[in-house]
Amino acid sequence: MRGIAIFALALTLVKGQIDLTRDKGAAGADVVEATLQQIRESCIFPSDYLFLRRVAYVMTKDGTGPDTYRIGFDGGIWQINQTEFALTKTSTAISQYWAPIKAAFNIDWATVQWSDLRRPLYSGIAAMLTLLRVSAGNVPRALERQAAFWQANFLTENPRAAFEFLSETQNLDGTCTTNILDMAFIVDSSTSLSPEDFERAKQFASDVTGQFTVDPNNVRVAFVTYSSGYRANFDFQRYTTTSDVQTAILAVQKTEGGTDTDLALKYAANSLFTAQAGSRPSAARVVVIITDGRSDNKIDAYKNSQMLKDRGITVFVIGVGNQVDRQELDNLASNPTCTHVQELQQYSELDSLKTEIKDLSCKALVTLDNGVYNYPCGQRTNFQVNPVAVRSIVVRPSTGSVRVYGSHTNPQPNDAFRDFVAVATPTNAATVYVTDATRPLYISIQSNNPGECVTNYQIDVVPFNALNKNSMNVCIKKDVTTICTTLDVLRGMYPVTQPSNLGFPNKCSTNTPGLYPHPYSPYRFLYCDYEGQAYLVDCPAGFYYNDQVKDCVKGVPPTPPPSTRRPVTVPITMAPPRTFPTMQPNTATPGVTTQYPLQPFPICTLENYRLGLHFFEWAANETKYIMCSEYPGMGRLKDCAPYHKWSQVSQACIYKDVVIDWTRDIYQTTAKADNYGCTPGLKDDSLFYHAHPYDNSKFIQCDEFGDAFILDCPANEIWYQDVQNCLPGVRNVKSG
Ligand SMILES: *[C@@H]1O[C@H](CO)[C@@H](O)[C@H](O)[C@H]1NC(C)=O
Ligand SMILES: *[C@@H]1O[C@H](CO)[C@@H](O)[C@H](O)[C@H]1NC(C)=O
């Protein structure tokens, strides 16, 4: 039972599904992020340009402020008062959103009570509706304008409100979750663009870059322009500091000509996002396309953009000018398009967009394929694992611990909204085993709390079950996150079979579920599950099963007292398949008690044993044979019955010569009339042993001529027909 306890321990540490965004009184940055994530990804509202994110912080410190959930005020994290709330249910200016809210969140807004706003998602939706009502759909973009709007509409009595909004949200914009980023700007330089607008586009790219710290280990930036053809101004490894990148961007010269968006995207997919150009598979990879017009070759532009997206590269599209073809922008961008496409009327609006692009880029997902990845600790990185039939993701930090959050629905799973969380340490990895997944799995790895990992962690993505007892295991089967069973974990560690015939009595129907020694082989063990099913498990080469530890341990098994061990005469279930017939030698001589001490035999290798090769001829005397033990290099020298000799081909003792009746009679212990079911003409693979009809301490051995021999089991042992061997048991003689 200790084995089960060890396995069970690893399972219970995985916490289950959580969505705090619908829980009354929930608070914290993770709750706010997860709430706004859902509102944004629903794509039913226009962008709020991070306004609600900022309001949550300024208003209630993301709900952690002591007054947030005060008695008598139900406004929640966004502090929507009763008057404002009532208007969300009555104002025709926003009535168009009620049906989509029902469809996206299954919330019937007409029946929502003010008290429901104690739930973050409800408060967030009410805040969004209020914002859209008050701004008449024109949400201010720039931070300064938002601050002014905030004071004018929500905190009129506080003359310092705008200033406070501005100063308090400075801290918010400084947080970036992913620092390992390959960011490529692909900028339209065609003739339809005025030189001034091109300068502004460059200034925008430079400003976005200025919000990151460019260095080879973190953020890398590349820059491409296009008109008739494209120009690769610089790739990811060209510049290694923020200021060098900014200087280089501002120095790019405008070209003139058509709009070959397709060629620029093709270059990005085939040449820019490669190791040669300094792109890293371990990085979040982002493309920002800035364009004023329509592509000359739409079909190829879509196709080439799709190549980028298929490789897990996030594509943002910023449309500028009056010539914008919204459908083209949507087709080029990643999904959901509502968060990946920005339309600007003027290039001057680019400035207000830089924080959003930075914020979204920071959250871009790294796509994990099979391979080994290394990341620095102390931050938060978001991953996407595309669905495949079988895959394991193993996370292990070199020091401290990291948290592994996962979800199928939230691209940024966290403490507030996730399907699971597991904690990994240097000795206990976290292993996520995914089978039959139909949707991508999102994983967020975080170690930004004090006391967590500060060095680095490794992710191994492998196409098989990599579950381990010494790991925090999560199993995702057919898209459902479950607790990994002991069987899942055993299968991740060892070859497991469920033979129809174990080769010995199946005690699992009465045994407590757990791990048990194999009755004959020290290199195998038995797992009984909760339904009484028996599974055979093989230890790896060089390991044997230790029942104290309830696991395979390295080394050679201790030699048991000879009396408690019986030879493995019929390893029916022994894998791998054997080429020899199952006929076994006569291991006991009638009426003769012989000691067969263990002694060294070089042919008794572990490899032979595991192949099922247990019996060998002994060159010095054909009437004897070597029976290998489970202990490498050790075996017993055994005698064939009189007048018999060893046949290596038959794997049995056979008669030496043509047998004449009188000689056989001597050794035949019963009358020939009663042959105990032995029939003449037995072949190598025939059944040569039978149970004795009334004494279970005896058994019958047939020979190839149909003769029957009654043999005795050793003391205190009885015959088991299914095992074809004597084992300890209680003698039972039926009368008659
Ligand atoms: C609710 O909030 C709005 C906007 O901040 C304000 O104008 C109004 O007076 C508030 N109503 C109540 C009852 O506090
Ligand atoms: C082979 O072993 C048997 C039984 O121990 C013995 O009687 C016989 O003499 C041996 N034969 C030879 C050739 O040594």
mmCIF file of C-alpha atoms in Angstrom, residues 21-26 68-86 88-89 107 109-124 126:
data_model
loop_
_atom_site.group_PDB
_atom_site.id
_atom_site.type_symbol
_atom_site.label_atom_id
_atom_site.label_comp_id
_atom_site.label_asym_id
_atom_site.label_seq_id
_atom_site.Cartn_x
_atom_site.Cartn_y
_atom_site.Cartn_z
ATOM 1 C CA THR A 21 -14.025 35.616 -12.503
ATOM 2 C CA ARG A 22 -17.568 34.500 -11.635
ATOM 3 C CA ASP A 23 -16.935 34.197 -7.888
ATOM 4 C CA LYS A 24 -18.310 36.894 -5.609
ATOM 5 C CA GLY A 25 -15.602 38.920 -3.912
ATOM 6 C CA ALA A 26 -12.675 37.653 -6.007
ATOM 7 C CA THR A 68 -14.018 47.277 -2.802
ATOM 8 C CA TYR A 69 -16.597 44.902 -1.424
ATOM 9 C CA ARG A 70 -17.957 47.145 1.359
ATOM 10 C CA ILE A 71 -21.388 46.523 2.816
ATOM 11 C CA GLY A 72 -24.152 48.368 0.958
ATOM 12 C CA PHE A 73 -22.179 48.848 -2.267
ATOM 13 C CA ASP A 74 -22.271 46.130 -4.885
ATOM 14 C CA GLY A 75 -20.321 47.748 -7.732
ATOM 15 C CA GLY A 76 -17.444 45.302 -7.543
ATOM 16 C CA ILE A 77 -13.938 45.790 -8.894
ATOM 17 C CA TRP A 78 -15.056 48.543 -11.308
ATOM 18 C CA GLN A 79 -17.306 50.191 -8.674
ATOM 19 C CA ILE A 80 -20.326 50.601 -10.940
ATOM 20 C CA ASN A 81 -22.945 52.403 -8.852
ATOM 21 C CA GLN A 82 -26.620 51.537 -8.838
ATOM 22 C CA THR A 83 -27.601 54.370 -11.204
ATOM 23 C CA GLU A 84 -24.939 53.421 -13.742
ATOM 24 C CA PHE A 85 -25.879 49.758 -13.442
ATOM 25 C CA ALA A 86 -29.576 50.476 -14.039
ATOM 26 C CA THR A 88 -26.757 49.239 -18.562
ATOM 27 C CA LYS A 89 -30.099 47.443 -18.544
ATOM 28 C CA ILE A 107 -25.518 35.817 -18.987
ATOM 29 C CA TRP A 109 -28.279 40.786 -18.763
ATOM 30 C CA ALA A 110 -31.943 41.675 -18.193
ATOM 31 C CA THR A 111 -32.024 39.439 -15.114
ATOM 32 C CA VAL A 112 -28.684 40.527 -13.652
ATOM 33 C CA GLN A 113 -28.917 42.190 -10.222
ATOM 34 C CA TRP A 114 -26.636 44.918 -8.906
ATOM 35 C CA SER A 115 -25.423 42.403 -6.311
ATOM 36 C CA ASP A 116 -24.119 40.217 -9.158
ATOM 37 C CA LEU A 117 -21.503 42.890 -9.764
ATOM 38 C CA ARG A 118 -19.631 41.474 -6.811
ATOM 39 C CA ARG A 119 -18.588 38.901 -9.408
ATOM 40 C CA PRO A 120 -15.621 40.268 -11.404
ATOM 41 C CA LEU A 121 -16.928 39.243 -14.834
ATOM 42 C CA TYR A 122 -20.287 40.952 -14.204
ATOM 43 C CA SER A 123 -18.621 44.090 -12.900
ATOM 44 C CA GLY A 124 -16.304 44.109 -15.931
ATOM 45 C CA ALA A 126 -21.128 46.479 -16.619
#
